[in-house]
Short mmCIF file of C-alpha atoms in Angstrom, two decimals:
data_model
loop_
_atom_site.label_atom_id
_atom_site.label_comp_id
_atom_site.label_asym_id
_atom_site.label_seq_id
_atom_site.Cartn_x
_atom_site.Cartn_y
_atom_site.Cartn_z
CA MET Z 1 0.00 0.00 0.00
CA SER Z 2 1.39 3.41 -0.94
CA GLY Z 3 2.03 5.98 1.79
CA SER Z 4 -0.87 8.21 0.72
CA ARG Z 5 -3.34 5.32 0.60
CA TYR Z 6 -2.07 4.12 3.97
CA LEU Z 7 -2.79 7.53 5.46
CA VAL Z 8 -6.25 7.59 3.89
CA ALA Z 9 -6.98 4.14 5.27
CA ARG Z 10 -5.54 5.05 8.65
CA ARG Z 11 -7.70 8.17 8.89
CA ALA Z 12 -10.72 6.10 7.88
CA ALA Z 13 -9.90 3.51 10.52
CA LEU Z 14 -9.49 6.14 13.22
CA ARG Z 15 -12.67 7.93 12.19
CA LEU Z 16 -14.69 4.73 12.37
CA GLY Z 17 -12.84 3.35 15.38
CA LEU Z 18 -11.62 0.14 13.70
CA THR Z 19 -9.82 -1.25 16.72
CA ALA Z 20 -11.81 -4.21 18.06
CA THR Z 21 -11.55 -7.62 16.45
CA LEU Z 22 -15.14 -8.81 16.17
CA ALA Z 23 -17.49 -5.84 16.61
CA PRO Z 24 -15.53 -2.66 15.86
CA ALA Z 25 -16.53 0.19 18.17
CA LEU Z 26 -16.98 3.52 16.43
CA GLY Z 27 -14.84 6.37 17.72
CA PRO Z 28 -16.27 9.57 19.19
CA ALA Z 29 -15.74 11.50 15.97
CA ALA Z 30 -17.71 8.97 13.92
CA LYS Z 31 -20.77 10.06 12.00
CA VAL Z 32 -22.36 6.60 12.18
CA ALA Z 33 -23.75 5.09 15.39
CA PRO Z 34 -21.97 2.05 16.89
CA GLY Z 35 -23.09 -1.24 15.39
CA TRP Z 36 -25.27 0.47 12.80
CA LEU Z 37 -23.31 -0.83 9.82
CA ASP Z 38 -23.69 -4.47 10.89
CA GLU Z 39 -26.95 -5.12 9.02
CA ALA Z 40 -26.98 -2.08 6.76
CA THR Z 41 -28.57 -2.66 3.35
CA LEU Z 42 -27.28 -1.31 0.06
CA ALA Z 43 -29.88 1.47 0.24
CA ASP Z 44 -28.81 2.33 3.80
CA LEU Z 45 -25.16 2.53 2.78
CA GLN Z 46 -25.93 4.68 -0.24
CA ARG Z 47 -27.90 7.13 1.92
CA LEU Z 48 -24.95 7.42 4.32
CA MET Z 49 -22.53 8.03 1.46
CA ALA Z 50 -24.87 10.50 -0.22
CA ASN Z 51 -25.11 12.71 2.86
CA GLY Z 52 -21.39 12.54 3.63
CA ARG Z 53 -21.60 10.40 6.77
CA LEU Z 54 -19.66 7.54 5.14
CA SER Z 55 -17.21 7.09 2.28
CA SER Z 56 -16.38 4.02 0.26
CA VAL Z 57 -12.84 4.11 1.70
CA GLU Z 58 -14.26 4.07 5.22
CA LEU Z 59 -16.73 1.31 4.43
CA THR Z 60 -14.06 -0.79 2.72
CA GLY Z 61 -11.74 -0.24 5.68
CA TRP Z 62 -14.51 -1.28 8.05
CA TYR Z 63 -15.03 -4.55 6.19
CA LEU Z 64 -11.28 -5.17 5.99
CA SER Z 65 -11.12 -4.72 9.75
CA ARG Z 66 -14.02 -7.13 10.23
CA ILE Z 67 -12.26 -9.68 8.03
CA GLU Z 68 -9.01 -9.30 9.98
CA GLY Z 69 -10.87 -9.63 13.27
CA ALA Z 70 -13.59 -12.22 12.71
CA ASP Z 71 -12.09 -14.18 9.84
CA ARG Z 72 -8.36 -14.21 10.60
CA ARG Z 73 -8.59 -13.93 14.39
CA GLY Z 74 -11.57 -13.85 16.75
CA PRO Z 75 -13.77 -16.84 15.92
CA ARG Z 76 -11.65 -17.57 12.79
CA LEU Z 77 -14.45 -18.06 10.30
CA CYS Z 78 -12.05 -18.77 7.40
CA SER Z 79 -14.59 -17.43 4.91
CA VAL Z 80 -12.20 -15.16 2.97
CA LEU Z 81 -9.22 -16.59 1.10
CA GLU Z 82 -7.61 -13.25 0.30
CA VAL Z 83 -8.42 -9.57 -0.02
CA ASP Z 84 -7.37 -7.42 -2.94
CA PRO Z 85 -4.43 -5.26 -1.80
CA ASP Z 86 -5.81 -2.55 -4.08
CA ALA Z 87 -9.30 -2.54 -2.53
CA LEU Z 88 -8.81 0.80 -0.78
CA ARG Z 89 -7.46 2.29 -3.98
CA GLN Z 90 -10.60 1.12 -5.80
CA ALA Z 91 -12.66 2.81 -3.09
CA GLU Z 92 -10.68 6.07 -3.37
CA VAL Z 93 -11.38 6.27 -7.10
CA LEU Z 94 -15.09 5.66 -6.54
CA ASP Z 95 -15.24 8.28 -3.79
CA GLU Z 96 -13.67 10.80 -6.16
CA GLU Z 97 -16.24 9.93 -8.82
CA ARG Z 98 -19.00 10.50 -6.26
CA ARG Z 99 -17.53 13.90 -5.36
CA ARG Z 100 -17.66 14.80 -9.05
CA GLY Z 101 -21.33 13.80 -9.17
CA TRP Z 102 -20.91 10.56 -11.10
CA LEU Z 103 -22.54 7.39 -9.77
CA ARG Z 104 -22.03 4.28 -11.86
CA HIS Z 105 -25.01 2.54 -10.22
CA PRO Z 106 -27.53 3.91 -7.71
CA LEU Z 107 -27.05 1.04 -5.23
CA LEU Z 108 -23.65 -0.52 -5.93
CA HIS Z 109 -21.34 2.47 -6.37
CA GLY Z 110 -18.61 2.17 -3.73
CA ILE Z 111 -19.98 -1.06 -2.23
CA PRO Z 112 -17.49 -3.84 -1.27
CA VAL Z 113 -18.36 -7.26 -2.77
CA LEU Z 114 -16.69 -10.64 -2.24
CA LEU Z 115 -16.46 -13.19 -5.07
CA LYS Z 116 -16.48 -16.96 -4.78
CA ASP Z 117 -12.99 -18.17 -5.68
CA VAL Z 118 -14.09 -19.51 -9.05
CA VAL Z 119 -14.78 -16.04 -10.52
CA GLU Z 120 -11.76 -14.74 -12.40
CA THR Z 121 -10.44 -11.24 -11.80
CA ALA Z 122 -7.59 -9.58 -13.68
CA ASP Z 123 -6.12 -8.07 -10.54
CA ARG Z 124 -3.66 -9.09 -7.82
CA THR Z 125 -5.90 -11.79 -6.34
CA HIS Z 126 -5.82 -15.42 -7.43
CA THR Z 127 -8.62 -17.56 -8.85
CA THR Z 128 -8.00 -21.12 -7.73
CA ALA Z 129 -11.23 -22.92 -6.73
CA GLY Z 130 -9.52 -23.23 -3.35
CA SER Z 131 -6.72 -25.47 -4.66
CA LEU Z 132 -2.97 -24.89 -4.66
CA ALA Z 133 -2.90 -26.34 -8.17
CA LEU Z 134 -4.03 -23.04 -9.72
CA LEU Z 135 -1.85 -20.63 -7.75
CA GLY Z 136 0.28 -20.24 -10.88
CA ALA Z 137 -2.68 -19.22 -13.03
CA ARG Z 138 -3.48 -15.63 -13.91
CA ALA Z 139 -6.67 -14.49 -15.60
CA ARG Z 140 -6.33 -12.60 -18.88
CA GLN Z 141 -9.43 -10.58 -18.09
CA ASP Z 142 -12.20 -10.28 -15.54
CA ALA Z 143 -15.01 -12.78 -15.64
CA THR Z 144 -18.07 -11.13 -17.14
CA ALA Z 145 -19.73 -11.11 -13.70
CA ALA Z 146 -16.72 -9.35 -12.16
CA ALA Z 147 -16.48 -6.89 -15.05
CA ARG Z 148 -20.14 -5.94 -14.70
CA LEU Z 149 -19.72 -5.39 -10.97
CA ARG Z 150 -16.71 -3.14 -11.60
CA GLN Z 151 -18.66 -1.22 -14.23
CA ALA Z 152 -21.44 -0.72 -11.67
CA GLY Z 153 -18.93 0.77 -9.21
CA ALA Z 154 -18.54 -2.16 -6.81
CA VAL Z 155 -15.30 -2.55 -4.89
CA LEU Z 156 -14.10 -6.09 -5.58
CA LEU Z 157 -12.93 -6.82 -2.06
CA GLY Z 158 -11.43 -10.26 -2.58
CA LYS Z 159 -12.11 -13.98 -2.94
CA ALA Z 160 -14.29 -16.11 -0.68
CA ASN Z 161 -13.48 -19.62 0.49
CA LEU Z 162 -15.44 -22.57 -0.89
CA THR Z 163 -15.60 -26.33 -1.00
CA VAL Z 164 -12.46 -27.13 -3.00
CA TRP Z 165 -13.11 -27.39 -6.76
CA ALA Z 166 -16.75 -26.50 -5.95
CA GLY Z 167 -17.30 -30.01 -4.60
CA SER Z 168 -16.11 -31.88 -7.70
CA VAL Z 169 -13.23 -33.57 -5.84
CA THR Z 170 -15.19 -34.51 -2.74
CA THR Z 171 -18.73 -34.42 -1.40
CA ARG Z 172 -17.63 -35.41 2.10
CA VAL Z 173 -16.94 -32.10 3.85
CA ASN Z 174 -18.51 -28.83 2.71
CA GLY Z 175 -16.61 -25.59 3.12
CA TRP Z 176 -13.07 -26.99 3.20
CA SER Z 177 -10.28 -26.04 0.80
CA PRO Z 178 -6.50 -26.50 0.91
CA ARG Z 179 -6.00 -22.73 0.57
CA GLY Z 180 -8.56 -21.58 3.11
CA GLY Z 181 -9.00 -24.46 5.53
CA GLN Z 182 -12.41 -25.18 7.03
CA CYS Z 183 -14.93 -22.37 6.69
CA ARG Z 184 -17.05 -22.17 9.85
CA ASN Z 185 -20.71 -21.43 10.46
CA PRO Z 186 -20.98 -18.09 12.31
CA TYR Z 187 -24.04 -19.23 14.27
CA LYS Z 188 -22.22 -22.19 15.78
CA LEU Z 189 -18.59 -22.65 14.92
CA ASP Z 190 -18.47 -26.45 14.86
CA ARG Z 191 -21.38 -26.64 12.41
CA SER Z 192 -21.12 -26.82 8.63
CA PRO Z 193 -21.32 -23.65 6.54
CA GLY Z 194 -22.82 -25.68 3.70
CA GLY Z 195 -21.35 -25.72 0.24
CA SER Z 196 -19.94 -25.02 -2.10
CA SER Z 197 -20.38 -21.21 -1.93
CA SER Z 198 -19.75 -21.45 1.80
CA GLY Z 199 -17.38 -18.51 2.20
CA SER Z 200 -19.68 -16.17 0.27
CA ALA Z 201 -22.64 -17.03 2.53
CA VAL Z 202 -20.66 -16.91 5.78
CA ALA Z 203 -19.07 -13.56 4.92
CA VAL Z 204 -22.46 -12.02 4.19
CA ALA Z 205 -24.02 -13.52 7.34
CA ALA Z 206 -21.15 -12.26 9.52
CA ASN Z 207 -21.15 -8.79 7.93
CA LEU Z 208 -17.71 -9.10 6.34
CA CYS Z 209 -19.03 -7.63 3.08
CA ALA Z 210 -22.22 -6.04 1.82
CA VAL Z 211 -23.09 -8.77 -0.69
CA ALA Z 212 -21.25 -11.70 -2.26
CA ILE Z 213 -21.25 -13.68 -5.48
CA GLY Z 214 -21.80 -17.44 -5.50
CA VAL Z 215 -22.10 -20.04 -8.23
CA GLU Z 216 -24.60 -22.90 -8.09
CA THR Z 217 -24.56 -26.26 -9.82
CA ASN Z 218 -26.83 -28.11 -7.38
CA GLY Z 219 -27.31 -26.49 -3.98
CA SER Z 220 -24.10 -24.45 -3.98
CA ILE Z 221 -25.98 -21.20 -3.29
CA LEU Z 222 -29.24 -22.43 -1.78
CA CYS Z 223 -27.66 -24.69 0.84
CA PRO Z 224 -25.15 -22.23 2.38
CA ALA Z 225 -27.74 -19.46 2.21
CA ALA Z 226 -30.15 -21.53 4.29
CA VAL Z 227 -27.73 -22.76 6.95
CA ASN Z 228 -26.14 -19.31 7.34
CA GLY Z 229 -29.35 -17.32 7.58
CA VAL Z 230 -29.04 -15.24 4.40
CA VAL Z 231 -30.82 -14.86 1.06
CA GLY Z 232 -29.51 -17.00 -1.79
CA LEU Z 233 -30.65 -16.22 -5.34
CA LYS Z 234 -29.87 -18.77 -8.04
CA PRO Z 235 -30.96 -17.49 -11.49
CA THR Z 236 -32.18 -19.40 -14.51
CA VAL Z 237 -29.20 -20.93 -16.32
CA GLY Z 238 -28.30 -18.39 -19.01
CA LEU Z 239 -29.62 -15.27 -17.27
CA THR Z 240 -26.12 -14.52 -15.94
CA SER Z 241 -22.89 -15.17 -17.81
CA ARG Z 242 -20.49 -17.91 -16.66
CA ALA Z 243 -17.64 -16.60 -18.86
CA GLY Z 244 -14.46 -16.48 -16.80
CA VAL Z 245 -15.88 -18.75 -14.10
CA ILE Z 246 -14.15 -22.06 -13.32
CA PRO Z 247 -16.86 -24.40 -14.61
CA SER Z 248 -18.47 -27.60 -13.37
CA SER Z 249 -21.55 -28.04 -15.57
CA PRO Z 250 -22.48 -26.07 -18.71
CA THR Z 251 -26.13 -27.09 -18.29
CA GLN Z 252 -26.46 -26.34 -14.55
CA ASP Z 253 -23.90 -23.71 -13.49
CA SER Z 254 -25.50 -20.39 -12.60
CA VAL Z 255 -23.83 -17.26 -11.20
CA GLY Z 256 -25.97 -15.85 -8.39
CA VAL Z 257 -26.06 -13.73 -5.26
CA LEU Z 258 -25.77 -14.11 -1.48
CA ALA Z 259 -27.20 -11.15 0.44
CA ARG Z 260 -28.81 -10.28 3.75
CA THR Z 261 -32.02 -9.07 2.08
CA VAL Z 262 -34.03 -9.90 -1.01
CA ALA Z 263 -33.80 -6.25 -2.08
CA ASP Z 264 -30.00 -6.37 -2.10
CA ALA Z 265 -30.00 -9.65 -4.04
CA ALA Z 266 -32.37 -8.15 -6.60
CA ALA Z 267 -30.13 -5.10 -7.05
CA VAL Z 268 -27.07 -7.24 -7.74
CA LEU Z 269 -28.99 -9.54 -10.10
CA GLY Z 270 -29.84 -6.52 -12.24
CA VAL Z 271 -26.12 -5.86 -12.69
CA LEU Z 272 -25.23 -9.49 -13.44
CA ALA Z 273 -28.08 -10.35 -15.82
CA GLY Z 274 -27.54 -10.01 -19.53
CA THR Z 275 -26.45 -11.71 -22.72
CA ASP Z 276 -22.76 -12.29 -23.35
CA PRO Z 277 -21.06 -13.59 -26.52
CA ARG Z 278 -18.50 -15.27 -24.25
CA ASP Z 279 -21.24 -17.54 -22.87
CA PRO Z 280 -23.55 -18.97 -25.58
CA ALA Z 281 -26.09 -20.09 -22.96
CA THR Z 282 -27.05 -16.44 -22.37
CA ALA Z 283 -28.51 -16.18 -25.88
CA ALA Z 284 -31.61 -17.93 -24.53
CA ALA Z 285 -32.15 -15.05 -22.08
CA ARG Z 286 -33.05 -12.55 -24.80
CA GLY Z 287 -36.47 -11.22 -23.94
CA GLY Z 288 -36.26 -12.61 -20.39
CA ILE Z 289 -33.95 -10.00 -18.84
CA ALA Z 290 -35.14 -7.13 -16.67
CA ALA Z 291 -32.98 -4.02 -16.52
CA ASP Z 292 -33.82 -3.50 -12.85
CA TYR Z 293 -35.09 -6.32 -10.64
CA THR Z 294 -35.68 -4.01 -7.68
CA ARG Z 295 -38.86 -2.76 -9.37
CA PHE Z 296 -40.47 -6.11 -8.54
CA LEU Z 297 -40.09 -5.58 -4.79
CA ASP Z 298 -43.63 -5.37 -3.43
CA PRO Z 299 -44.49 -5.93 0.24
CA ARG Z 300 -48.01 -6.92 -0.90
CA GLY Z 301 -46.66 -9.26 -3.55
CA LEU Z 302 -48.21 -12.42 -2.08
CA ALA Z 303 -51.76 -11.25 -2.81
CA GLY Z 304 -53.28 -13.33 -5.60
CA ALA Z 305 -50.26 -15.61 -5.99
CA ARG Z 306 -50.67 -19.38 -6.37
CA ILE Z 307 -47.94 -21.31 -4.58
CA GLY Z 308 -47.67 -25.10 -4.46
CA VAL Z 309 -46.26 -27.31 -1.72
CA PRO Z 310 -44.47 -30.44 -3.05
CA ARG Z 311 -44.50 -32.71 0.01
CA ARG Z 312 -43.22 -35.94 -1.54
CA VAL Z 313 -39.40 -36.15 -1.18
CA TYR Z 314 -38.94 -32.50 -0.19
CA PHE Z 315 -40.61 -32.71 3.23
CA GLY Z 316 -40.17 -35.25 5.99
CA TYR Z 317 -36.39 -35.44 6.34
CA SER Z 318 -36.17 -32.88 9.17
CA GLU Z 319 -38.89 -31.93 11.65
CA HIS Z 320 -37.22 -28.57 12.17
CA ALA Z 321 -37.14 -27.80 8.45
CA ASP Z 322 -40.77 -28.94 8.13
CA ALA Z 323 -41.84 -26.71 11.03
CA ALA Z 324 -40.19 -23.67 9.41
CA ALA Z 325 -41.95 -24.43 6.13
CA GLU Z 326 -45.32 -24.77 7.89
CA ARG Z 327 -44.80 -21.36 9.48
CA ALA Z 328 -43.97 -19.97 6.05
CA ILE Z 329 -47.16 -21.46 4.58
CA ARG Z 330 -49.18 -19.61 7.21
CA VAL Z 331 -47.39 -16.38 6.28
CA LEU Z 332 -48.17 -16.94 2.60
CA ARG Z 333 -51.85 -17.47 3.30
CA SER Z 334 -52.07 -14.46 5.59
CA GLY Z 335 -50.50 -12.38 2.82
CA GLY Z 336 -53.25 -13.33 0.38
CA ALA Z 337 -51.63 -16.21 -1.50
CA THR Z 338 -53.53 -19.31 -2.52
CA VAL Z 339 -51.52 -22.30 -1.26
CA VAL Z 340 -52.07 -25.53 -3.19
CA ASP Z 341 -51.15 -28.27 -0.74
CA PRO Z 342 -50.04 -30.76 -1.81
CA ALA Z 343 -48.73 -29.96 -5.27
CA ASP Z 344 -46.25 -32.79 -5.73
CA ILE Z 345 -43.69 -32.88 -8.53
CA PRO Z 346 -44.65 -35.98 -10.55
CA THR Z 347 -40.99 -37.01 -11.03
CA ALA Z 348 -39.74 -36.23 -7.51
CA GLU Z 349 -38.76 -39.79 -6.65
CA GLU Z 350 -37.40 -40.37 -10.15
CA MET Z 351 -35.10 -37.35 -9.92
CA ALA Z 352 -33.75 -38.61 -6.60
CA ALA Z 353 -32.89 -42.05 -7.98
CA ALA Z 354 -32.22 -41.62 -11.72
CA GLN Z 355 -28.82 -42.48 -13.18
CA ALA Z 356 -29.00 -40.01 -16.08
CA PRO Z 357 -28.04 -36.90 -14.04
CA GLY Z 358 -24.94 -38.73 -12.78
CA ILE Z 359 -23.90 -39.58 -16.34
CA VAL Z 360 -24.39 -35.95 -17.34
CA SER Z 361 -22.23 -34.86 -14.41
CA LEU Z 362 -19.41 -37.26 -15.34
CA TYR Z 363 -19.21 -35.97 -18.90
CA GLU Z 364 -19.65 -32.30 -18.05
CA THR Z 365 -17.13 -32.28 -15.21
CA LYS Z 366 -14.51 -33.90 -17.44
CA HIS Z 367 -15.25 -31.52 -20.32
CA SER Z 368 -15.32 -28.44 -18.06
CA PHE Z 369 -12.09 -29.19 -16.21
CA GLU Z 370 -10.17 -30.15 -19.34
CA THR Z 371 -11.31 -27.06 -21.25
CA TYR Z 372 -10.56 -24.68 -18.39
CA LEU Z 373 -7.14 -26.12 -17.57
CA ARG Z 374 -6.13 -26.17 -21.24
CA ASP Z 375 -7.14 -22.58 -21.93
CA THR Z 376 -6.01 -20.87 -18.72
CA PRO Z 377 -2.54 -19.28 -18.85
CA GLY Z 378 0.11 -19.88 -16.19
CA GLU Z 379 2.03 -22.76 -14.64
CA HIS Z 380 -0.51 -25.37 -13.52
CA PRO Z 381 -1.87 -28.80 -14.52
CA ARG Z 382 -3.06 -28.70 -18.14
CA ASP Z 383 -5.60 -31.55 -18.08
CA LEU Z 384 -7.44 -33.84 -15.69
CA PRO Z 385 -4.75 -36.54 -15.44
CA GLU Z 386 -2.17 -33.86 -14.58
CA LEU Z 387 -4.52 -32.38 -11.97
CA ILE Z 388 -5.09 -35.81 -10.41
CA GLU Z 389 -1.34 -36.40 -10.32
CA PHE Z 390 -0.69 -32.95 -8.81
CA THR Z 391 -3.25 -33.63 -6.13
CA ARG Z 392 -1.72 -37.05 -5.43
CA GLN Z 393 1.75 -35.56 -5.09
CA HIS Z 394 0.44 -32.87 -2.73
CA ALA Z 395 -1.86 -35.16 -0.79
CA ASP Z 396 -0.69 -33.71 2.54
CA THR Z 397 -2.44 -30.45 1.65
CA GLU Z 398 -4.86 -31.19 -1.21
CA LEU Z 399 -6.19 -34.46 0.24
CA LYS Z 400 -5.71 -33.79 3.93
CA TYR Z 401 -9.11 -35.18 4.93
CA PHE Z 402 -10.38 -37.26 2.00
CA SER Z 403 -9.48 -39.01 -1.22
CA GLN Z 404 -10.01 -37.70 -4.74
CA ARG Z 405 -12.05 -40.74 -5.72
CA PRO Z 406 -14.86 -38.67 -7.34
CA LEU Z 407 -12.39 -36.97 -9.69
CA GLU Z 408 -10.74 -40.30 -10.50
CA LEU Z 409 -14.16 -41.71 -11.41
CA VAL Z 410 -14.73 -38.78 -13.76
CA GLU Z 411 -11.44 -39.54 -15.50
CA ALA Z 412 -12.10 -43.30 -15.63
CA PHE Z 413 -15.69 -43.31 -16.85
CA SER Z 414 -16.00 -40.30 -19.14
CA ASP Z 415 -14.12 -38.94 -22.14
CA GLY Z 416 -15.78 -35.54 -21.76
CA ASP Z 417 -17.17 -35.60 -25.31
CA LEU Z 418 -20.45 -33.69 -25.14
CA ARG Z 419 -21.41 -35.09 -28.55
CA ALA Z 420 -21.22 -38.70 -27.30
CA PRO Z 421 -24.57 -40.54 -27.72
CA ARG Z 422 -24.49 -41.67 -24.09
CA TYR Z 423 -24.21 -38.09 -22.87
CA VAL Z 424 -26.78 -36.72 -25.32
CA ARG Z 425 -29.31 -39.38 -24.25
CA ALA Z 426 -28.67 -38.79 -20.54
CA LEU Z 427 -29.05 -35.02 -20.90
CA ALA Z 428 -32.30 -35.38 -22.85
CA GLU Z 429 -33.64 -37.80 -20.23
CA THR Z 430 -32.66 -35.47 -17.40
CA ARG Z 431 -34.32 -32.45 -18.99
CA GLU Z 432 -37.48 -34.37 -19.84
CA MET Z 433 -37.69 -35.67 -16.29
CA ALA Z 434 -36.95 -32.35 -14.57
CA ARG Z 435 -38.72 -30.00 -16.95
CA ASN Z 436 -41.52 -31.46 -19.08
CA ARG Z 437 -42.66 -34.26 -16.78
CA GLY Z 438 -41.49 -32.54 -13.60
CA LEU Z 439 -41.60 -28.84 -12.78
CA ASP Z 440 -43.40 -27.71 -15.94
CA ALA Z 441 -46.07 -30.37 -15.35
CA VAL Z 442 -46.83 -29.34 -11.77
CA PHE Z 443 -46.77 -25.61 -12.63
CA ALA Z 444 -49.26 -26.20 -15.45
CA GLN Z 445 -51.52 -28.63 -13.58
CA HIS Z 446 -52.11 -26.27 -10.66
CA ARG Z 447 -51.52 -22.93 -12.46
CA LEU Z 448 -48.74 -22.12 -10.02
CA ASP Z 449 -46.44 -19.12 -9.76
CA ALA Z 450 -43.93 -21.03 -7.62
CA LEU Z 451 -43.29 -24.00 -5.37
CA LEU Z 452 -42.35 -23.70 -1.69
CA MET Z 453 -40.07 -26.22 0.04
CA PRO Z 454 -37.87 -26.32 3.12
CA SER Z 455 -34.43 -25.25 1.90
CA TRP Z 456 -32.28 -27.59 3.97
CA THR Z 457 -31.80 -29.13 7.39
CA PRO Z 458 -30.25 -27.06 10.17
CA ALA Z 459 -26.45 -27.05 9.88
CA TRP Z 460 -24.86 -30.38 10.79
CA LYS Z 461 -21.60 -30.84 12.65
CA THR Z 462 -18.42 -30.68 10.60
CA ASP Z 463 -16.93 -34.18 10.72
CA PHE Z 464 -13.69 -34.96 8.90
CA LEU Z 465 -13.81 -38.63 9.90
CA ASN Z 466 -17.30 -39.55 8.71
CA GLY Z 467 -18.12 -36.68 6.38
CA ASP Z 468 -21.23 -34.57 6.05
CA VAL Z 469 -24.64 -35.93 6.95
CA TYR Z 470 -27.05 -35.35 4.05
CA LEU Z 471 -30.72 -35.81 4.93
CA GLY Z 472 -32.42 -33.74 2.25
CA GLY Z 473 -32.68 -30.43 0.46
CA SER Z 474 -34.64 -28.48 -2.12
CA SER Z 475 -32.12 -27.73 -4.85
CA THR Z 476 -32.29 -30.75 -7.19
CA PRO Z 477 -35.45 -29.88 -9.18
CA SER Z 478 -34.26 -26.39 -10.13
CA ALA Z 479 -30.70 -27.65 -10.66
CA LEU Z 480 -31.63 -30.41 -13.13
CA ALA Z 481 -34.13 -28.17 -14.92
CA GLY Z 482 -31.87 -25.10 -14.96
CA TYR Z 483 -34.67 -23.05 -13.40
CA PRO Z 484 -34.45 -20.22 -10.84
CA ALA Z 485 -34.82 -20.53 -7.07
CA VAL Z 486 -34.39 -18.31 -4.03
CA SER Z 487 -33.81 -19.30 -0.41
CA VAL Z 488 -35.03 -16.88 2.27
CA PRO Z 489 -34.48 -17.09 6.06
CA SER Z 490 -37.50 -18.66 7.79
CA GLY Z 491 -36.55 -18.98 11.45
CA ASP Z 492 -34.20 -21.20 13.40
CA ALA Z 493 -33.88 -24.43 15.35
CA LEU Z 494 -32.08 -23.92 18.67
CA GLY Z 495 -30.25 -20.95 17.18
CA LEU Z 496 -29.33 -22.59 13.85
CA PRO Z 497 -30.86 -20.84 10.82
CA LEU Z 498 -33.47 -22.37 8.54
CA GLY Z 499 -34.69 -21.26 5.13
CA ILE Z 500 -37.51 -21.83 2.69
CA THR Z 501 -36.95 -22.10 -1.05
CA LEU Z 502 -39.22 -20.69 -3.74
CA THR Z 503 -38.72 -22.31 -7.16
CA GLY Z 504 -40.29 -21.05 -10.37
CA PRO Z 505 -40.34 -21.71 -14.12
CA ALA Z 506 -37.56 -20.53 -16.43
CA TRP Z 507 -37.06 -16.74 -16.46
CA SER Z 508 -39.50 -16.22 -13.55
CA GLU Z 509 -37.05 -14.17 -11.46
CA PRO Z 510 -39.40 -11.15 -11.33
CA VAL Z 511 -42.16 -13.28 -9.79
CA LEU Z 512 -39.82 -15.07 -7.38
CA ILE Z 513 -38.33 -11.77 -6.21
CA ARG Z 514 -41.81 -10.34 -5.65
CA LEU Z 515 -42.92 -13.38 -3.63
CA ALA Z 516 -39.65 -13.72 -1.70
CA PHE Z 517 -39.62 -10.02 -0.77
CA ALA Z 518 -43.22 -10.04 0.43
CA TYR Z 519 -42.57 -13.17 2.48
CA GLU Z 520 -39.37 -11.72 3.93
CA GLN Z 521 -41.09 -8.49 4.95
CA ALA Z 522 -43.87 -10.41 6.69
CA ALA Z 523 -41.68 -13.06 8.35
CA ARG Z 524 -38.69 -10.90 9.42
CA ALA Z 525 -36.80 -14.10 10.20
CA ARG Z 526 -33.13 -13.17 9.74
CA ARG Z 527 -31.06 -12.98 12.93
CA THR Z 528 -27.45 -11.86 13.26
CA PRO Z 529 -24.99 -14.64 14.17
CA GLY Z 530 -23.70 -15.12 17.71
CA PHE Z 531 -20.46 -17.00 16.92
CA ALA Z 532 -21.29 -19.67 19.53
CA GLY Z 533 -18.43 -22.04 20.34
CA PRO Z 534 -18.62 -25.84 20.22
CA ASP Z 535 -19.23 -26.02 23.97
CA VAL Z 536 -22.44 -24.00 23.71
CA GLY Z 537 -25.85 -25.63 23.31
CA LEU Z 538 -26.10 -28.43 20.75
#
């Protein structure tokens, strides 16, 4: 950091009293009341900056202090892999633009954002999917998502921890990576943060950033959002560009948002959404993109809605999750929605047991990894066999708690050819099952706007010996169909957050945002984390 930027940061730190490790106390000269920034929304922050009570440099410094205190020390959440050493410089430039009367975006100008460590940035941070194997790689340009955030005036604060390789190497322990260690749930530190966008969700929940970017294949946004008490918005595949994102599945990957409120998630989605020649899947979004998703925020948005409750498969695995969903159903009805109960997905059991999605995953993982490794500059493994060998040679760090058997199966049983008849048949079967005979069928039969399900169980204990305990979740239908879903806080079980998921047809983000916002305003279920230690409670 240059001397001038150090002095700017130091003055900002002194002005805001950035001295404590977990909950920074604001100094006597501060223009913002103590603790007020903890749950501030994007609109709150913009009002403070507009009236001169806060600058982007001060806000960025505040978050950097929170990261140093809560993530590096304090409870050691391990949700942030690294911060951009130029973050304060970014903030200075944006403050100067504000002084000149130029705002790049009404809600994101000067706002610090964390990115899941699969989103490339052409800056001094790395993009590694949490693995040491990619530390030698350098992005030629920002991912489209990162570029759009920069254009909107966001401060790209750094990279968030995740389940290594977004869960493609292991499904045993969510939230662990060789670079970042075990990400920890801020509500109870020995509980799982979910995966794979664990660091993004934890950082938002613990107020280490304003909003964060996640990427979902199947549950990677919805799961950590639910168990960390935040909003997780997973868009229709193709609404947001995946260009410059380390891929897992071209038919399921979706760049989305983790935020503390539906309004904040909607604001960020408006920046991310759009067609992109670098990602052919976005061509399908033409005609389905809204310039501003915040215009769908309506506290009376439940009135007249028809919402179905698919009880088969997606209820019954957790009494706590069921209880939260039942409370949500009462909120929906009191808000004027018609609740169709039950409204079961005809293929629910089939989706849970079918082999076709697994075949699709084998081919797409192989294709995605090989393409990315081949095309990414820098010193690193160039294909899947080289990556497997690198991981084997660095087993003391890369495989500290598990084997790489899933990745070895991908290499053994798939050639990654997305023109192969076996893959083409499996993909067609998966889409028919999830879309035509599944979600589309139940939406049409009951004339539904959305489905409501419990998002996930309460967070389970992190267990490196036996692995994660999976009892159930809500993400598979929208994942296999490529349709949108949003998880919203819906209460807690003995202090552990719970969420409900609203799933809609393709390109139904405006409706889902309207319903989710109205539910959120009526339920008011988000609670700030208490950072309880393993000796407390459960």
